[in-house]
Amino acid sequence: AQKITQTQPGMFVQEKEAVTLDCTYDTSDQSYGLFWYKQPSSGEMIFLIYQGSYDEQNATEGRYSLNFQKARKSANLVISASQLGDSAMYFCAMRVMDTGRRALTFGSGTRLQVQP
Amino acid sequence: AAGVIQSPRHLIKEKRETATLKCYPIPRHDTVYWYQQGPGQDPQFLISFYEKMQSDKGSIPDRFSAQQFSDYHSELNMSSLELGDSALYFCASSLTGRDVVAFGSGTRLTVV
């Protein structure tokens, strides 16, 4: 079974600063994928970034980057130059990639508030 | 680009009624997933379908059932609704071998 741990229930950051949201995971599988999603107050689940367990380079997507430390089983999300619109709930998730169609297991989420 | 389409967006039902939620996955995606997210909770996996066959089963109550049709749309049927079924229900879809799991905007079910 997989487990995702997000230890920060809430985070505050000043506009234009960078922020790191923590995520650790536990799995005995060698092939897996790590995902980050953003959930604004309107409720939709927005895909942000993906990291495969065999990817040697950290994933980046615009202002989002994933700090992947495989030995520590961590997959922290870094948001650079925070904007007011980044205020939302952020979920870390993972799935085993044996069949390529396993369901995601989510962490409990981190609520980020960006202050002007 | 086409996204995952869910309907309705909001639904209010009384206890013991039934509800049907619909999901239209991204074209050519071969797997559909259903998740339930209670207030202040993370999404919990209910059930998935691969090429119209049930693939994996999560914490789906016996009162719920789901299927995927020949046009790849999926429906989640919920009977004997309870107050605790009030939640945001997500459908997601993916293509085997690809990294992205795309979510719909969700259906917010309120049971009164």
Coordinates of N, CA and C in Angstrom, one line a residue:
Chain A
A1 N 0.8 -1.2 0.0 CA 0.0 0.0 0.0 C 0.9 1.2 0.0
Q2 N 0.3 2.3 -0.6 CA 1.1 3.6 -0.6 C 0.6 4.5 0.4
K3 N 1.4 5.4 0.9 CA 1.0 6.4 1.8 C 1.7 7.7 1.5
I4 N 0.9 8.8 1.5 CA 1.5 10.1 1.3 C 1.3 10.9 2.6
T5 N 2.3 11.7 3.0 CA 2.2 12.5 4.2 C 2.6 13.9 3.8
Q6 N 1.6 14.8 4.2 CA 1.8 16.2 4.0 C 1.7 16.8 5.4
T7 N 2.8 17.3 6.0 CA 2.8 17.6 7.4 C 2.4 19.1 7.7
Q8 N 2.2 19.9 6.6 CA 1.9 21.3 6.8 C 0.4 21.5 6.5
P9 N -0.4 21.6 7.5 CA -1.8 21.8 7.2 C -2.1 23.2 6.6
G10 N -1.3 24.2 7.0 CA -1.4 25.5 6.4 C -0.1 26.2 6.3
M11 N 0.0 27.0 5.3 CA 1.2 27.8 5.0 C 0.8 29.2 4.6
F12 N 1.7 30.2 5.1 CA 1.5 31.6 4.6 C 2.8 32.0 3.8
V13 N 2.6 32.8 2.8 CA 3.7 33.3 2.0 C 3.4 34.7 1.5
Q14 N 4.4 35.5 1.5 CA 4.2 36.8 0.9 C 4.2 36.8 -0.6
E15 N 3.4 37.6 -1.2 CA 3.4 37.7 -2.6 C 4.8 38.0 -3.1
K16 N 5.1 37.3 -4.3 CA 6.4 37.4 -5.0 C 7.5 36.5 -4.3
E17 N 7.3 35.9 -3.1 CA 8.3 35.1 -2.5 C 8.1 33.6 -3.0
A18 N 9.1 32.8 -2.8 CA 9.0 31.4 -3.1 C 8.5 30.6 -1.8
V19 N 7.9 29.5 -2.1 CA 7.4 28.7 -1.0 C 7.6 27.2 -1.3
T20 N 7.9 26.4 -0.3 CA 8.0 25.0 -0.5 C 7.0 24.2 0.3
L21 N 6.2 23.4 -0.4 CA 5.2 22.5 0.3 C 5.8 21.1 0.4
D22 N 5.8 20.6 1.6 CA 6.4 19.3 1.8 C 5.5 18.1 1.5
C23 N 6.2 17.0 1.0 CA 5.4 15.8 0.7 C 6.4 14.6 0.9
T24 N 6.1 13.7 1.7 CA 6.9 12.5 1.8 C 5.9 11.3 1.5
Y25 N 6.5 10.2 1.0 CA 5.7 9.1 0.5 C 6.4 7.8 1.0
D26 N 5.6 6.8 1.0 CA 6.0 5.5 1.4 C 5.4 4.4 0.4
T27 N 6.3 3.7 -0.2 CA 5.9 2.6 -1.1 C 7.0 1.6 -1.2
S28 N 6.7 0.4 -1.4 CA 7.7 -0.7 -1.7 C 7.9 -0.9 -3.2
D29 N 7.1 -0.2 -4.0 CA 7.2 -0.4 -5.4 C 8.4 0.4 -6.0
Q30 N 9.0 0.0 -7.0 CA 10.1 0.7 -7.6 C 9.7 1.7 -8.7
S31 N 8.6 1.4 -9.3 CA 8.1 2.2 -10.4 C 6.8 2.9 -9.9
Y32 N 6.9 4.2 -9.8 CA 5.7 5.0 -9.3 C 5.8 6.4 -9.9
G33 N 4.7 7.1 -9.7 CA 4.6 8.5 -10.2 C 4.1 9.4 -9.1
L34 N 4.7 10.6 -9.0 CA 4.3 11.5 -8.0 C 3.6 12.7 -8.7
F35 N 2.6 13.2 -8.1 CA 1.8 14.3 -8.7 C 1.5 15.4 -7.7
W36 N 1.3 16.6 -8.1 CA 0.8 17.7 -7.3 C -0.4 18.3 -8.0
Y37 N -1.4 18.5 -7.2 CA -2.7 19.1 -7.7 C -3.0 20.3 -6.9
K38 N -3.6 21.3 -7.5 CA -4.1 22.5 -6.8 C -5.6 22.5 -6.8
Q39 N -6.2 22.8 -5.6 CA -7.6 22.8 -5.5 C -8.0 24.2 -4.9
P40 N -8.5 25.1 -5.8 CA -8.9 26.4 -5.3 C -10.3 26.3 -4.6
S41 N -10.7 27.3 -4.0 CA -12.0 27.3 -3.3 C -13.2 26.9 -4.1
S42 N -13.1 27.1 -5.4 CA -14.2 26.7 -6.3 C -14.3 25.1 -6.4
G43 N -13.2 24.4 -6.0 CA -13.4 23.0 -5.9 C -12.7 22.1 -7.0
E44 N -12.4 22.7 -8.1 CA -11.8 21.8 -9.2 C -10.4 21.4 -8.8
M45 N -10.0 20.3 -9.3 CA -8.7 19.7 -9.1 C -7.8 19.9 -10.3
I46 N -6.8 20.8 -10.1 CA -6.0 21.2 -11.3 C -4.6 20.5 -11.2
F47 N -4.2 19.8 -12.2 CA -2.9 19.1 -12.3 C -1.8 20.2 -12.4
L48 N -0.8 20.0 -11.6 CA 0.3 21.0 -11.7 C 1.6 20.4 -12.3
I49 N 2.0 19.2 -11.8 CA 3.3 18.7 -12.1 C 3.4 17.3 -11.8
Y50 N 4.3 16.6 -12.5 CA 4.5 15.1 -12.4 C 5.9 14.8 -12.3
Q51 N 6.3 13.8 -11.5 CA 7.7 13.2 -11.4 C 7.6 11.7 -11.4
G52 N 8.3 11.1 -12.3 CA 8.4 9.7 -12.4 C 9.5 9.2 -11.5
S53 N 9.4 8.0 -10.9 CA 10.4 7.5 -10.0 C 11.8 7.3 -10.7
Y54 N 11.8 7.1 -12.0 CA 13.0 6.9 -12.7 C 13.5 8.1 -13.4
D55 N 12.8 9.2 -13.2 CA 13.3 10.5 -13.9 C 14.5 11.0 -13.1
E56 N 15.5 11.3 -13.8 CA 16.8 11.7 -13.1 C 16.7 13.2 -12.8
Q57 N 16.0 13.9 -13.6 CA 16.0 15.4 -13.4 C 14.7 15.8 -12.7
N58 N 14.7 16.8 -11.8 CA 13.6 17.3 -11.2 C 12.6 17.9 -12.2
A59 N 11.3 17.7 -12.1 CA 10.4 18.2 -13.0 C 10.1 19.7 -12.7
T60 N 9.9 20.4 -13.8 CA 9.6 21.8 -13.7 C 8.5 22.2 -14.7
E61 N 7.5 23.0 -14.3 CA 6.5 23.5 -15.1 C 6.2 25.0 -14.8
G62 N 6.8 25.9 -15.5 CA 6.6 27.3 -15.3 C 7.2 27.6 -13.9
R63 N 6.3 28.2 -13.0 CA 6.7 28.6 -11.7 C 6.7 27.4 -10.7
Y64 N 6.4 26.3 -11.2 CA 6.3 25.1 -10.3 C 7.5 24.2 -10.6
S65 N 8.2 23.7 -9.5 CA 9.2 22.7 -9.6 C 9.0 21.7 -8.5
L66 N 9.5 20.5 -8.8 CA 9.4 19.4 -7.8 C 10.8 19.1 -7.4
N67 N 11.0 19.2 -6.1 CA 12.3 18.8 -5.5 C 12.2 17.3 -5.1
F68 N 12.7 16.5 -6.0 CA 12.5 15.0 -5.8 C 13.8 14.5 -5.2
Q69 N 13.7 13.9 -4.0 CA 14.8 13.2 -3.3 C 14.4 11.8 -3.0
K70 N 14.8 10.9 -3.9 CA 14.3 9.5 -3.9 C 14.7 8.8 -2.6
A71 N 16.0 9.0 -2.2 CA 16.5 8.3 -1.0 C 15.7 8.7 0.2
R72 N 15.3 9.9 0.2 CA 14.5 10.4 1.4 C 13.0 10.2 1.2
K73 N 12.6 9.8 0.0 CA 11.2 9.6 -0.3 C 10.4 10.9 -0.1
S74 N 11.0 11.9 -0.7 CA 10.3 13.2 -0.6 C 10.1 13.8 -2.0
A75 N 9.0 14.5 -2.1 CA 8.7 15.2 -3.4 C 8.1 16.5 -3.1
N76 N 8.9 17.4 -2.7 CA 8.4 18.7 -2.3 C 8.1 19.6 -3.5
L77 N 7.0 20.4 -3.4 CA 6.6 21.3 -4.5 C 7.2 22.7 -4.1
V78 N 7.9 23.3 -5.1 CA 8.4 24.7 -4.9 C 7.6 25.6 -5.9
I79 N 7.0 26.6 -5.3 CA 6.3 27.6 -6.1 C 7.2 28.9 -6.0
S80 N 7.6 29.3 -7.2 CA 8.4 30.6 -7.2 C 7.5 31.8 -7.4
A81 N 8.0 32.9 -7.0 CA 7.3 34.2 -7.2 C 5.8 34.1 -7.0
S82 N 5.4 33.8 -5.8 CA 4.0 33.5 -5.4 C 3.1 34.6 -5.9
Q83 N 1.9 34.2 -6.3 CA 0.9 35.2 -6.7 C -0.4 35.0 -5.9
L84 N -1.2 36.0 -5.8 CA -2.4 35.9 -5.0 C -3.3 34.8 -5.4
G85 N -3.3 34.5 -6.7 CA -4.1 33.4 -7.3 C -3.6 32.0 -6.9
D86 N -2.4 32.0 -6.3 CA -1.9 30.7 -5.8 C -2.5 30.2 -4.5
S87 N -3.3 31.1 -3.9 CA -4.0 30.7 -2.6 C -4.9 29.6 -2.9
A88 N -4.7 28.4 -2.3 CA -5.5 27.2 -2.6 C -5.1 26.1 -1.7
M89 N -5.7 25.0 -1.9 CA -5.3 23.7 -1.2 C -4.4 23.0 -2.2
Y90 N -3.3 22.4 -1.7 CA -2.4 21.7 -2.6 C -2.3 20.3 -2.1
F91 N -2.5 19.3 -3.0 CA -2.5 17.9 -2.7 C -1.3 17.3 -3.4
C92 N -0.5 16.5 -2.7 CA 0.5 15.6 -3.2 C -0.2 14.2 -3.4
A93 N 0.1 13.5 -4.5 CA -0.5 12.2 -4.7 C 0.5 11.3 -5.4
M94 N 0.3 10.0 -5.3 CA 1.2 9.1 -6.0 C 0.4 7.9 -6.5
R95 N 0.9 7.2 -7.5 CA 0.4 6.0 -7.9 C 1.5 5.1 -8.4
V96 N 1.3 3.8 -8.2 CA 2.2 2.8 -8.7 C 2.0 2.6 -10.2
M97 N 3.1 2.4 -10.9 CA 3.0 2.4 -12.4 C 3.2 1.0 -12.9
D98 N 2.7 0.0 -12.2 CA 2.8 -1.3 -12.8 C 1.9 -1.6 -14.0
T99 N 0.7 -1.1 -13.9 CA -0.2 -1.3 -15.1 C -0.4 0.0 -15.8
G100 N 0.1 1.1 -15.3 CA -0.1 2.4 -15.9 C -1.5 3.0 -15.7
R101 N -2.3 2.4 -14.9 CA -3.7 2.9 -14.7 C -4.2 2.7 -13.3
R102 N -3.3 2.7 -12.4 CA -3.7 2.6 -11.0 C -4.2 4.0 -10.5
A103 N -5.1 3.9 -9.5 CA -5.7 5.1 -8.9 C -4.6 5.9 -8.1
L104 N -4.9 7.2 -7.9 CA -4.0 8.0 -7.1 C -4.3 7.8 -5.7
T105 N -3.3 7.9 -4.8 CA -3.4 8.0 -3.4 C -3.0 9.4 -3.0
F106 N -3.9 10.1 -2.3 CA -3.6 11.5 -2.0 C -3.1 11.7 -0.5
G107 N -2.4 12.8 -0.3 CA -2.1 13.2 1.0 C -3.2 14.1 1.6
S108 N -3.1 14.6 2.8 CA -4.1 15.3 3.4 C -4.2 16.8 3.0
G109 N -3.2 17.2 2.2 CA -3.2 18.6 1.7 C -2.6 19.6 2.5
T110 N -2.2 20.7 1.9 CA -1.7 21.9 2.5 C -2.4 23.1 2.0
R111 N -3.0 23.9 2.9 CA -3.7 25.1 2.5 C -2.7 26.3 2.4
L112 N -2.5 26.8 1.3 CA -1.5 27.9 1.1 C -2.3 29.2 1.0
Q113 N -1.8 30.2 1.7 CA -2.4 31.5 1.6 C -1.3 32.5 1.3
V114 N -1.5 33.2 0.2 CA -0.6 34.2 -0.3 C -1.0 35.6 0.1
Q115 N -0.2 36.3 0.9 CA -0.5 37.6 1.4 C 0.1 38.7 0.6
P116 N -0.7 39.8 0.4 CA -0.2 40.9 -0.4 C 0.9 41.7 0.4
Chain B
A1 N -8.0 22.5 -25.3 CA -8.1 21.0 -25.3 C -9.3 20.6 -24.5
A2 N -9.9 19.4 -24.9 CA -11.0 18.9 -24.2 C -10.6 18.4 -22.8
G3 N -11.5 18.7 -21.9 CA -11.2 18.2 -20.5 C -12.2 17.2 -20.1
V4 N -12.1 16.7 -18.9 CA -13.1 15.8 -18.3 C -14.4 16.5 -18.0
I5 N -15.5 16.1 -18.5 CA -16.8 16.8 -18.2 C -17.6 16.0 -17.3
Q6 N -18.1 16.7 -16.2 CA -19.0 16.0 -15.3 C -20.3 16.8 -15.2
S7 N -21.3 16.0 -15.0 CA -22.6 16.6 -14.8 C -23.4 15.8 -13.8
P8 N -24.3 16.5 -13.0 CA -24.4 17.9 -12.9 C -23.3 18.5 -12.1
R9 N -23.2 19.8 -12.0 CA -22.2 20.4 -11.1 C -22.7 20.4 -9.7
H10 N -24.0 20.6 -9.5 CA -24.5 20.5 -8.1 C -25.8 19.7 -8.1
L11 N -26.0 19.0 -7.0 CA -27.1 18.1 -6.9 C -27.6 18.1 -5.4
I12 N -28.8 18.3 -5.2 CA -29.4 18.2 -3.9 C -30.4 17.1 -3.9
K13 N -30.2 16.1 -2.9 CA -31.1 15.0 -2.8 C -31.5 14.8 -1.4
E14 N -32.7 14.1 -1.2 CA -33.1 13.8 0.2 C -32.6 12.5 0.6
K15 N -32.5 12.2 1.9 CA -32.1 10.9 2.4 C -33.0 9.8 1.7
R16 N -32.3 8.7 1.5 CA -33.0 7.5 0.9 C -33.3 7.7 -0.6
E17 N -33.0 8.8 -1.2 CA -33.2 9.0 -2.6 C -32.0 8.4 -3.4
T18 N -32.1 8.4 -4.7 CA -31.0 7.9 -5.5 C -30.5 9.1 -6.4
A19 N -29.2 8.9 -6.8 CA -28.6 10.0 -7.6 C -27.7 9.3 -8.6
T20 N -27.6 9.9 -9.8 CA -26.8 9.4 -10.9 C -25.9 10.6 -11.3
L21 N -24.6 10.3 -11.2 CA -23.6 11.3 -11.7 C -23.0 10.8 -13.0
K22 N -22.7 11.8 -13.9 CA -22.2 11.4 -15.2 C -20.8 12.0 -15.4
C23 N -20.0 11.3 -16.2 CA -18.7 11.7 -16.5 C -18.3 11.4 -18.0
Y24 N -17.8 12.3 -18.7 CA -17.3 12.1 -20.0 C -15.8 12.4 -20.0
P25 N -15.0 11.3 -20.2 CA -13.5 11.4 -20.1 C -13.0 12.2 -21.3
I26 N -11.7 12.5 -21.2 CA -11.0 13.1 -22.3 C -11.0 12.1 -23.5
P27 N -11.3 12.5 -24.7 CA -11.3 11.6 -25.8 C -10.0 10.8 -25.9
R28 N -10.1 9.5 -26.2 CA -9.0 8.6 -26.3 C -8.4 8.1 -25.0
H29 N -8.8 8.7 -23.9 CA -8.4 8.2 -22.6 C -9.1 6.9 -22.3
D30 N -8.3 5.9 -21.8 CA -8.9 4.5 -21.7 C -9.3 4.1 -20.3
T31 N -9.0 5.0 -19.3 CA -9.3 4.7 -17.9 C -10.0 5.8 -17.3
V32 N -11.1 5.5 -16.5 CA -11.9 6.4 -15.8 C -11.9 6.1 -14.3
Y33 N -11.7 7.1 -13.5 CA -11.7 6.9 -12.1 C -12.8 7.7 -11.4
W34 N -13.3 7.2 -10.3 CA -14.3 8.0 -9.5 C -13.6 8.2 -8.1
Y35 N -13.7 9.4 -7.6 CA -13.3 9.8 -6.3 C -14.4 10.5 -5.5
Q36 N -14.3 10.3 -4.2 CA -15.2 11.0 -3.3 C -14.4 11.9 -2.3
Q37 N -14.7 13.2 -2.2 CA -14.0 14.1 -1.3 C -15.0 14.7 -0.3
G38 N -14.9 14.2 0.9 CA -15.8 14.8 1.9 C -15.2 16.2 2.4
P39 N -16.0 16.9 3.1 CA -15.6 18.3 3.5 C -14.3 18.2 4.3
G40 N -13.3 19.0 3.9 CA -12.0 19.0 4.6 C -11.2 17.8 4.5
Q41 N -11.6 16.9 3.5 CA -10.8 15.6 3.4 C -10.1 15.6 2.1
D42 N -9.2 14.6 1.9 CA -8.6 14.4 0.7 C -9.4 13.5 -0.2
P43 N -9.3 13.5 -1.5 CA -10.1 12.6 -2.3 C -9.8 11.1 -2.0
Q44 N -10.9 10.3 -1.9 CA -10.8 8.9 -1.7 C -11.2 8.2 -3.0
F45 N -10.4 7.2 -3.4 CA -10.7 6.4 -4.6 C -11.9 5.5 -4.4
L46 N -12.8 5.5 -5.3 CA -14.0 4.7 -5.2 C -13.9 3.5 -6.2
I47 N -13.7 3.7 -7.5 CA -13.7 2.7 -8.5 C -13.1 3.2 -9.8
S48 N -12.6 2.3 -10.6 CA -12.1 2.7 -11.9 C -12.4 1.7 -12.9
F49 N -12.4 2.1 -14.2 CA -12.7 1.3 -15.4 C -11.6 1.5 -16.4
Y50 N -11.2 0.3 -17.0 CA -10.3 0.4 -18.1 C -11.0 -0.3 -19.3
E51 N -11.1 0.5 -20.4 CA -11.8 0.0 -21.6 C -13.1 -0.7 -21.2
K52 N -13.9 0.0 -20.4 CA -15.3 -0.3 -20.1 C -15.4 -1.5 -19.1
M53 N -14.3 -2.0 -18.6 CA -14.4 -3.1 -17.7 C -13.9 -2.5 -16.3
Q54 N -14.5 -3.0 -15.2 CA -14.0 -2.6 -13.9 C -12.6 -2.9 -13.7
S55 N -11.7 -2.0 -13.3 CA -10.3 -2.2 -13.2 C -9.9 -2.4 -11.7
D56 N -10.1 -1.4 -10.9 CA -9.8 -1.4 -9.5 C -11.0 -1.0 -8.7
K57 N -11.0 -1.4 -7.5 CA -12.1 -1.0 -6.6 C -11.5 -0.5 -5.3
G58 N -12.0 0.6 -4.9 CA -11.5 1.2 -3.6 C -12.6 1.1 -2.6
S59 N -12.8 2.2 -1.9 CA -13.8 2.2 -0.7 C -15.2 2.6 -1.2
I60 N -15.7 1.9 -2.2 CA -17.0 2.2 -2.7 C -18.0 1.5 -1.9
P61 N -19.0 2.2 -1.3 CA -20.1 1.5 -0.5 C -20.9 0.6 -1.5
D62 N -21.5 -0.5 -0.9 CA -22.3 -1.4 -1.6 C -23.5 -0.7 -2.2
R63 N -23.9 0.4 -1.7 CA -25.1 1.2 -2.2 C -24.8 1.9 -3.5
F64 N -23.5 2.0 -3.8 CA -23.0 2.7 -5.0 C -22.7 1.6 -6.1
S65 N -22.9 2.0 -7.3 CA -22.4 1.2 -8.4 C -22.0 2.1 -9.5
A66 N -21.2 1.6 -10.4 CA -20.8 2.4 -11.5 C -20.6 1.5 -12.8
Q67 N -20.6 2.2 -13.9 CA -20.3 1.5 -15.1 C -19.8 2.4 -16.2
Q68 N -19.1 1.9 -17.2 CA -18.7 2.6 -18.3 C -19.3 2.1 -19.6
F69 N -19.8 3.0 -20.4 CA -20.6 2.7 -21.5 C -19.8 2.6 -22.8
S70 N -20.4 2.1 -23.9 CA -19.7 1.9 -25.1 C -19.1 3.2 -25.7
D71 N -19.7 4.4 -25.3 CA -19.1 5.6 -25.8 C -18.0 6.2 -24.8
Y72 N -17.7 5.4 -23.8 CA -16.7 5.6 -22.8 C -17.1 6.6 -21.7
H73 N -18.4 7.1 -21.8 CA -18.8 7.9 -20.6 C -19.1 6.9 -19.5
S74 N -19.0 7.4 -18.3 CA -19.2 6.6 -17.1 C -20.3 7.3 -16.2
E75 N -21.0 6.4 -15.5 CA -22.0 6.9 -14.5 C -21.8 6.3 -13.2
L76 N -22.0 7.1 -12.1 CA -21.9 6.6 -10.8 C -23.3 6.7 -10.2
N77 N -23.9 5.5 -9.8 CA -25.2 5.4 -9.3 C -25.2 5.3 -7.8
M78 N -25.9 6.1 -7.1 CA -25.9 6.1 -5.7 C -27.3 5.9 -5.2
S79 N -27.5 4.9 -4.4 CA -28.9 4.6 -3.9 C -28.9 4.7 -2.4
S80 N -30.2 4.8 -1.8 CA -30.4 4.9 -0.4 C -29.4 6.0 0.2
L81 N -29.5 7.1 -0.3 CA -28.5 8.2 0.1 C -28.6 8.5 1.6
E82 N -27.4 8.7 2.1 CA -27.3 9.1 3.5 C -26.7 10.5 3.6
L83 N -26.9 11.1 4.8 CA -26.3 12.4 5.0 C -24.8 12.4 4.8
G84 N -24.2 11.3 5.2 CA -22.7 11.2 5.1 C -22.2 11.1 3.6
D85 N -23.1 10.9 2.7 CA -22.7 10.9 1.3 C -22.5 12.2 0.7
S86 N -22.9 13.3 1.4 CA -22.7 14.6 1.0 C -21.2 14.9 0.8
A87 N -20.8 15.2 -0.4 CA -19.4 15.3 -0.7 C -19.2 15.9 -2.2
L88 N -18.0 16.1 -2.5 CA -17.6 16.4 -3.9 C -17.2 15.2 -4.6
Y89 N -17.8 14.8 -5.7 CA -17.5 13.6 -6.4 C -16.7 14.0 -7.7
F90 N -15.5 13.4 -7.8 CA -14.7 13.7 -9.0 C -14.6 12.5 -9.9
C91 N -14.6 12.8 -11.1 CA -14.3 11.8 -12.2 C -12.9 12.2 -12.7
A92 N -12.1 11.3 -13.0 CA -10.8 11.6 -13.6 C -10.6 10.6 -14.8
S93 N -9.7 10.9 -15.7 CA -9.4 10.0 -16.8 C -7.9 10.1 -17.1
S94 N -7.4 9.0 -17.7 CA -6.0 8.9 -18.1 C -5.9 8.0 -19.2
L95 N -4.7 8.1 -19.9 CA -4.4 7.2 -21.0 C -3.2 6.3 -20.5
T96 N -3.3 5.0 -20.6 CA -2.3 4.1 -20.1 C -0.9 4.5 -20.7
G97 N 0.1 4.6 -19.9 CA 1.4 4.9 -20.3 C 1.7 6.4 -20.3
R98 N 0.7 7.2 -20.1 CA 0.9 8.6 -20.0 C 0.8 9.1 -18.6
D99 N 1.5 10.2 -18.3 CA 1.7 10.6 -16.9 C 0.5 11.4 -16.3
V100 N -0.3 12.0 -17.1 CA -1.3 12.9 -16.5 C -2.6 12.2 -16.2
V101 N -3.1 12.5 -15.0 CA -4.5 12.0 -14.6 C -5.3 13.3 -14.5
A102 N -6.2 13.5 -15.4 CA -7.0 14.7 -15.5 C -8.3 14.6 -14.8
F103 N -8.6 15.6 -14.0 CA -9.9 15.6 -13.2 C -10.9 16.5 -13.8
G104 N -12.2 16.1 -13.7 CA -13.3 17.0 -14.0 C -13.5 18.0 -12.9
S105 N -14.4 18.9 -13.1 CA -14.7 19.9 -12.1 C -15.4 19.4 -10.8
G106 N -15.9 18.2 -10.9 CA -16.6 17.6 -9.8 C -18.1 17.9 -9.7
T107 N -18.8 17.0 -9.0 CA -20.2 17.2 -8.8 C -20.4 17.3 -7.2
R108 N -20.9 18.4 -6.8 CA -21.1 18.6 -5.4 C -22.5 18.1 -5.0
L109 N -22.5 17.0 -4.3 CA -23.8 16.3 -3.8 C -24.1 16.7 -2.4
T110 N -25.3 17.2 -2.2 CA -25.7 17.5 -0.9 C -27.0 16.7 -0.6
V111 N -26.9 15.9 0.5 CA -28.0 15.1 0.9 C -28.6 15.7 2.1
V112 N -29.9 16.0 2.1 CA -30.6 16.7 3.1 C -31.7 15.8 3.8

